CSV table of C-alpha atoms in Angstrom, one decimal:
chain,number,residue,atom,x,y,z
A,281,MET,CA,4.8,24.7,17.6
A,282,THR,CA,8.3,24.1,16.2
A,283,GLN,CA,9.1,22.1,13.1
A,284,THR,CA,10.2,19.2,15.3
A,285,GLY,CA,7.1,19.2,17.4
A,286,ALA,CA,9.0,20.5,20.4
A,287,PRO,CA,6.9,21.7,23.3
A,288,CYS,CA,5.8,25.3,23.4
A,289,ALA,CA,4.3,27.5,26.1
A,290,VAL,CA,1.3,29.7,26.4
A,291,TRP,CA,1.4,32.6,28.8
A,292,SER,CA,-1.8,33.5,30.7
A,293,ARG,CA,-1.9,37.1,31.8
A,294,SER,CA,-4.1,38.3,34.7
A,295,SER,CA,-5.6,41.7,35.1
A,296,PRO,CA,-3.2,44.2,36.8
A,297,GLU,CA,-6.1,45.2,39.0
A,298,THR,CA,-6.4,41.7,40.5
A,299,GLY,CA,-2.8,41.4,41.5
A,300,THR,CA,-2.8,37.8,40.3
A,301,ARG,CA,0.6,36.5,39.2
A,302,PHE,CA,1.5,35.5,35.6
A,303,SER,CA,1.2,31.8,34.9
A,304,MET,CA,2.5,29.5,32.1
A,305,LYS,CA,1.0,26.3,30.8
A,306,SER,CA,2.0,23.8,28.2
A,307,ALA,CA,0.3,23.9,24.8
A,308,ARG,CA,-0.6,20.8,22.8
A,309,THR,CA,2.3,19.6,20.6
A,310,GLU,CA,0.9,16.6,18.8
A,311,TYR,CA,0.4,16.8,15.1
A,312,LEU,CA,-0.5,14.5,12.2
A,313,ARG,CA,1.7,13.8,9.2
A,314,PRO,CA,1.8,11.2,6.4
A,315,ALA,CA,3.4,7.9,7.5
A,316,ALA,CA,6.7,6.9,5.9
A,317,ALA,CA,8.5,3.6,5.5
A,318,GLU,CA,10.7,4.6,8.5
A,319,ASP,CA,7.6,4.5,10.7
A,320,VAL,CA,7.0,0.8,10.2
A,321,PRO,CA,8.9,-0.3,13.4
A,322,ALA,CA,6.9,2.2,15.4
A,323,LEU,CA,3.7,1.0,13.8
A,324,LEU,CA,4.6,-2.5,14.7
A,325,ALA,CA,5.2,-1.5,18.3
A,326,LEU,CA,1.8,0.2,18.4
A,327,ARG,CA,0.1,-2.9,17.0
A,328,THR,CA,1.9,-5.2,19.5
A,329,GLU,CA,1.0,-2.9,22.4
A,330,ALA,CA,-2.7,-2.8,21.2
A,331,GLU,CA,-2.8,-6.6,21.0
A,332,HIS,CA,-1.5,-7.0,24.6
A,333,TRP,CA,-4.0,-4.4,25.8
A,334,LEU,CA,-6.9,-6.0,24.0
A,335,ARG,CA,-6.0,-9.4,25.5
A,336,SER,CA,-5.9,-7.9,29.0
A,337,ARG,CA,-9.5,-6.6,28.3
A,338,GLY,CA,-10.7,-10.1,27.5
A,339,THR,CA,-11.6,-9.5,23.9
A,340,ASP,CA,-10.6,-11.9,21.1
A,341,GLN,CA,-9.7,-9.1,18.7
A,342,TRP,CA,-6.3,-9.4,17.0
A,343,ASN,CA,-5.4,-12.7,18.8
A,344,ASP,CA,-4.5,-14.5,15.6
A,345,PRO,CA,-0.7,-14.1,14.6
A,346,GLU,CA,-1.6,-14.6,10.9
A,347,THR,CA,-3.9,-11.6,11.1
A,348,GLY,CA,-1.0,-9.5,12.3
A,349,ASP,CA,1.3,-10.6,9.4
A,350,ARG,CA,-1.4,-9.5,6.9
A,351,ALA,CA,-1.8,-6.2,8.7
A,352,ILE,CA,1.9,-5.3,8.3
A,353,THR,CA,1.8,-6.0,4.5
A,354,LYS,CA,-1.3,-3.9,4.1
A,355,TRP,CA,0.2,-1.1,6.2
A,356,ARG,CA,3.2,-0.9,3.9
A,357,ALA,CA,0.9,-0.7,0.9
A,358,SER,CA,-1.1,2.1,2.7
A,359,ILE,CA,2.1,4.0,3.3
A,360,ASP,CA,3.2,3.7,-0.3
A,361,GLU,CA,-0.2,4.9,-1.5
A,362,GLY,CA,-0.3,7.9,0.8
A,363,ARG,CA,-3.3,6.6,2.8
A,364,ALA,CA,-1.6,6.1,6.2
A,365,TRP,CA,-1.0,8.8,8.8
A,366,VAL,CA,0.8,9.0,12.1
A,367,VAL,CA,0.4,11.2,15.2
A,368,ILE,CA,3.7,12.7,16.3
A,369,GLY,CA,4.4,13.7,19.9
A,370,GLU,CA,6.6,16.4,21.4
A,371,HIS,CA,9.7,14.1,21.3
A,372,ASP,CA,9.1,13.0,17.7
A,373,GLU,CA,7.6,9.7,18.8
A,374,VAL,CA,4.7,8.0,17.1
A,375,LEU,CA,1.7,8.2,19.4
A,376,GLY,CA,-1.0,6.9,17.0
A,377,THR,CA,-1.9,6.0,13.5
A,378,VAL,CA,-4.9,6.0,11.2
A,379,SER,CA,-5.6,5.1,7.5
A,380,ARG,CA,-8.2,5.7,4.9
A,381,GLY,CA,-9.0,3.2,2.2
A,382,PRO,CA,-11.4,1.9,-0.4
A,383,VAL,CA,-14.9,0.8,0.4
A,384,ASP,CA,-15.0,-2.8,1.7
A,385,ARG,CA,-17.4,-4.6,-0.5
A,386,ASP,CA,-17.8,-7.4,2.0
A,387,PHE,CA,-19.8,-5.0,4.1
A,388,TRP,CA,-21.0,-2.0,2.1
A,389,THR,CA,-23.3,-2.3,-0.9
A,390,ASP,CA,-24.4,-0.1,-3.7
A,391,ALA,CA,-27.5,0.7,-1.7
A,392,ASP,CA,-25.2,2.4,0.9
A,393,ARG,CA,-24.0,4.8,-1.8
A,394,PRO,CA,-20.3,4.0,-1.0
A,395,GLU,CA,-19.0,7.0,-2.9
A,396,THR,CA,-20.6,9.4,-0.4
A,397,ALA,CA,-18.3,8.2,2.4
A,398,LEU,CA,-14.7,8.4,3.6
A,399,TYR,CA,-13.7,5.0,5.1
A,400,LEU,CA,-11.5,5.1,8.2
A,401,TYR,CA,-9.3,2.1,9.0
A,402,LYS,CA,-6.6,1.1,11.6
A,403,LEU,CA,-7.1,3.8,14.2
A,404,ILE,CA,-4.6,2.9,17.0
A,405,VAL,CA,-3.4,5.2,19.9
A,406,SER,CA,-0.5,4.4,22.2
A,407,ARG,CA,-1.4,3.7,25.8
A,408,LYS,CA,1.2,6.4,26.8
A,409,ALA,CA,-1.1,8.9,25.2
A,410,SER,CA,-4.1,7.9,27.2
A,411,GLY,CA,-6.1,10.8,28.4
A,412,ARG,CA,-5.1,13.2,25.6
A,413,GLN,CA,-8.2,12.3,23.5
A,414,LEU,CA,-6.1,11.6,20.5
A,415,GLY,CA,-8.6,9.1,19.1
A,416,ALA,CA,-11.4,11.7,19.1
A,417,ARG,CA,-9.1,14.3,17.6
A,418,VAL,CA,-8.0,12.0,14.8
A,419,VAL,CA,-11.6,11.1,14.0
A,420,ASP,CA,-12.4,14.8,14.0
A,421,TRP,CA,-9.6,15.4,11.4
A,422,MET,CA,-11.0,12.6,9.2
A,423,SER,CA,-14.4,14.1,9.6
A,424,THR,CA,-13.0,17.5,8.4
A,425,LEU,CA,-11.3,15.9,5.5
A,426,ALA,CA,-14.5,14.0,4.5
A,427,ALA,CA,-16.4,17.3,4.5
A,428,LEU,CA,-13.7,19.1,2.5
A,429,GLU,CA,-14.0,16.4,-0.1
A,430,GLY,CA,-17.8,16.8,-0.3
A,431,ARG,CA,-18.6,13.5,1.3
A,432,THR,CA,-21.6,12.9,3.6
A,433,TRP,CA,-20.2,10.3,6.0
A,434,VAL,CA,-17.2,8.9,7.8
A,435,ARG,CA,-17.6,5.1,8.0
A,436,ILE,CA,-16.0,2.3,9.9
A,437,ASP,CA,-16.3,-1.4,10.3
A,438,THR,CA,-15.0,-2.9,13.5
A,439,TRP,CA,-14.6,-6.2,15.2
A,440,ARG,CA,-18.0,-7.7,15.8
A,441,THR,CA,-17.5,-8.9,19.3
A,442,ASN,CA,-15.7,-5.8,20.8
A,443,ALA,CA,-18.6,-4.1,22.5
A,444,GLY,CA,-16.2,-1.6,24.3
A,445,LEU,CA,-14.9,-0.4,20.9
A,446,HIS,CA,-18.5,0.0,19.6
A,447,ALA,CA,-19.3,2.1,22.7
A,448,PHE,CA,-16.2,4.3,22.1
A,449,TYR,CA,-17.3,5.1,18.6
A,450,GLU,CA,-20.9,5.7,19.7
A,451,ARG,CA,-19.7,8.2,22.2
A,452,LEU,CA,-18.0,10.0,19.3
A,453,GLY,CA,-21.3,10.3,17.5
A,454,PHE,CA,-21.2,7.2,15.2
A,455,GLU,CA,-24.5,5.5,14.6
A,456,HIS,CA,-24.7,1.8,14.2
A,457,VAL,CA,-25.9,1.0,10.6
A,458,ARG,CA,-26.0,-2.8,10.8
A,459,THR,CA,-23.8,-5.9,11.5
A,460,GLU,CA,-22.6,-8.1,8.7
A,461,ALA,CA,-21.1,-11.5,9.4
A,462,PRO,CA,-19.4,-13.2,6.4
A,463,GLY,CA,-17.9,-16.4,7.6
A,464,TYR,CA,-14.3,-15.5,6.6
A,465,ARG,CA,-14.3,-12.1,8.3
A,466,ARG,CA,-14.1,-11.2,12.0
A,467,SER,CA,-15.1,-7.5,11.5
A,468,GLY,CA,-18.5,-6.3,10.4
A,469,TRP,CA,-20.0,-3.9,13.0
A,470,LEU,CA,-20.8,-1.0,10.6
A,471,ALA,CA,-21.2,2.5,11.8
A,472,GLN,CA,-21.1,6.0,10.3
A,473,ARG,CA,-20.9,9.7,11.5
A,474,ARG,CA,-21.9,12.7,9.4
A,475,ALA,CA,-18.9,14.4,7.8
A,476,GLY,CA,-18.0,17.7,9.3
A,477,THR,CA,-19.1,16.6,12.8
A,478,LEU,CA,-16.5,17.5,15.5
A,479,THR,CA,-16.3,16.2,19.0
A,480,LEU,CA,-13.6,18.6,20.0
A,481,PRO,CA,-13.8,21.6,17.7
A,482,GLY,CA,-11.4,23.6,19.9
A,483,ASP,CA,-8.7,21.0,19.9
A,484,ARG,CA,-7.9,20.2,16.3
A,485,LEU,CA,-4.7,18.3,15.3
A,486,PRO,CA,-2.4,20.4,13.0
A,487,ILE,CA,-1.0,18.7,9.9
A,488,GLY,CA,2.6,18.5,8.8
A,489,HIS,CA,5.2,16.7,6.8
A,490,ARG,CA,8.7,15.5,8.0
A,491,GLY,CA,10.8,18.5,8.7
A,492,ALA,CA,7.9,20.9,7.7
A,493,GLN,CA,5.9,23.4,9.8
A,494,PRO,CA,2.6,21.9,10.8
A,495,ILE,CA,-0.5,23.6,9.3
A,496,ASP,CA,-4.1,24.0,10.4
A,497,ALA,CA,-6.4,21.0,10.0
A,498,ALA,CA,-8.6,22.9,7.6
A,499,ALA,CA,-5.8,23.0,5.0
A,500,ALA,CA,-5.4,19.2,5.0
A,501,LEU,CA,-7.0,18.8,1.6
A,502,GLU,CA,-4.1,20.8,0.0
A,503,LEU,CA,-1.6,18.1,0.9
A,504,PRO,CA,-0.5,16.3,-2.3
A,505,LEU,CA,-0.6,12.9,-0.7
A,506,GLN,CA,-4.2,13.3,0.2
A,507,ARG,CA,-5.1,14.2,-3.4
A,508,VAL,CA,-3.2,11.0,-4.5
A,509,ALA,CA,-5.0,8.9,-1.9
A,510,HIS,CA,-8.4,10.3,-3.0
A,511,ALA,CA,-7.7,9.4,-6.6
A,512,ALA,CA,-6.5,6.0,-5.7
A,513,GLU,CA,-9.6,5.3,-3.6
A,514,GLN,CA,-11.8,6.2,-6.5
A,515,ALA,CA,-9.9,4.0,-8.9
A,516,THR,CA,-9.7,1.0,-6.6
A,517,ARG,CA,-12.9,-0.9,-6.1
A,518,PRO,CA,-12.3,-4.4,-4.6
A,519,PRO,CA,-14.4,-7.3,-5.8
A,520,HIS,CA,-16.9,-8.8,-3.5
A,521,GLY,CA,-15.1,-11.2,-1.2
A,522,GLY,CA,-11.8,-9.4,-1.4
A,523,LEU,CA,-9.8,-9.3,1.8
A,524,HIS,CA,-9.4,-5.6,2.4
A,525,PRO,CA,-8.8,-5.0,6.1
A,526,GLY,CA,-11.6,-3.9,8.3
A,527,ASN,CA,-11.1,-0.9,10.6
A,528,ASP,CA,-9.9,-3.2,13.4
A,529,GLU,CA,-9.7,-6.6,11.7
A,530,GLU,CA,-6.1,-6.8,10.8
């Protein structure tokens, strides 16, 4: 892969004895990098596209404009704190995003041993990337990161009424823990997957920075922003009732 994420090619050679001709196929070019302030317009576009798609599917998720305004404010904070990431395609376009964050004390209690988990938020994939399994690959990266940090779980909380989203995560190996329903929250379907579990072990997303050569997913923990994010997560514990966004709430 080039530094800009330009497409590359993989040659497939046949045995001379068979007489089969040489062939060439495209290799995957997507990679993850930390989100930057310049990515905010692309993140807004991802959010708007997701809202329209969800509405077409008949779910009430993200149908409140006020929720969207809060999402943008929190996205900017996640970028500043090094907790937001974007998936970049072969033309340097943003194809997806994911964030990590502090435990949400509206949902997870001390009995859940919150320090044992990495908390995944705001996973969105562009409809133009449908079929590339980017969602599964991003979750695999978060699972690898959680294992490298010595955690036991990757945890999510999602919109309570979006059964299709619940089924998606269950197909990726998440197990439903319970559903919480505080009156001021729309999220609360809680699930977790054991850290280190990989759905697509042979199709990992490489990691990179702007203008830098992407590196293998296993080296993700060496990125400075991840160490900053990990320290910030440990230092930040929201009080019960705080309005930290759920995985798909804002």
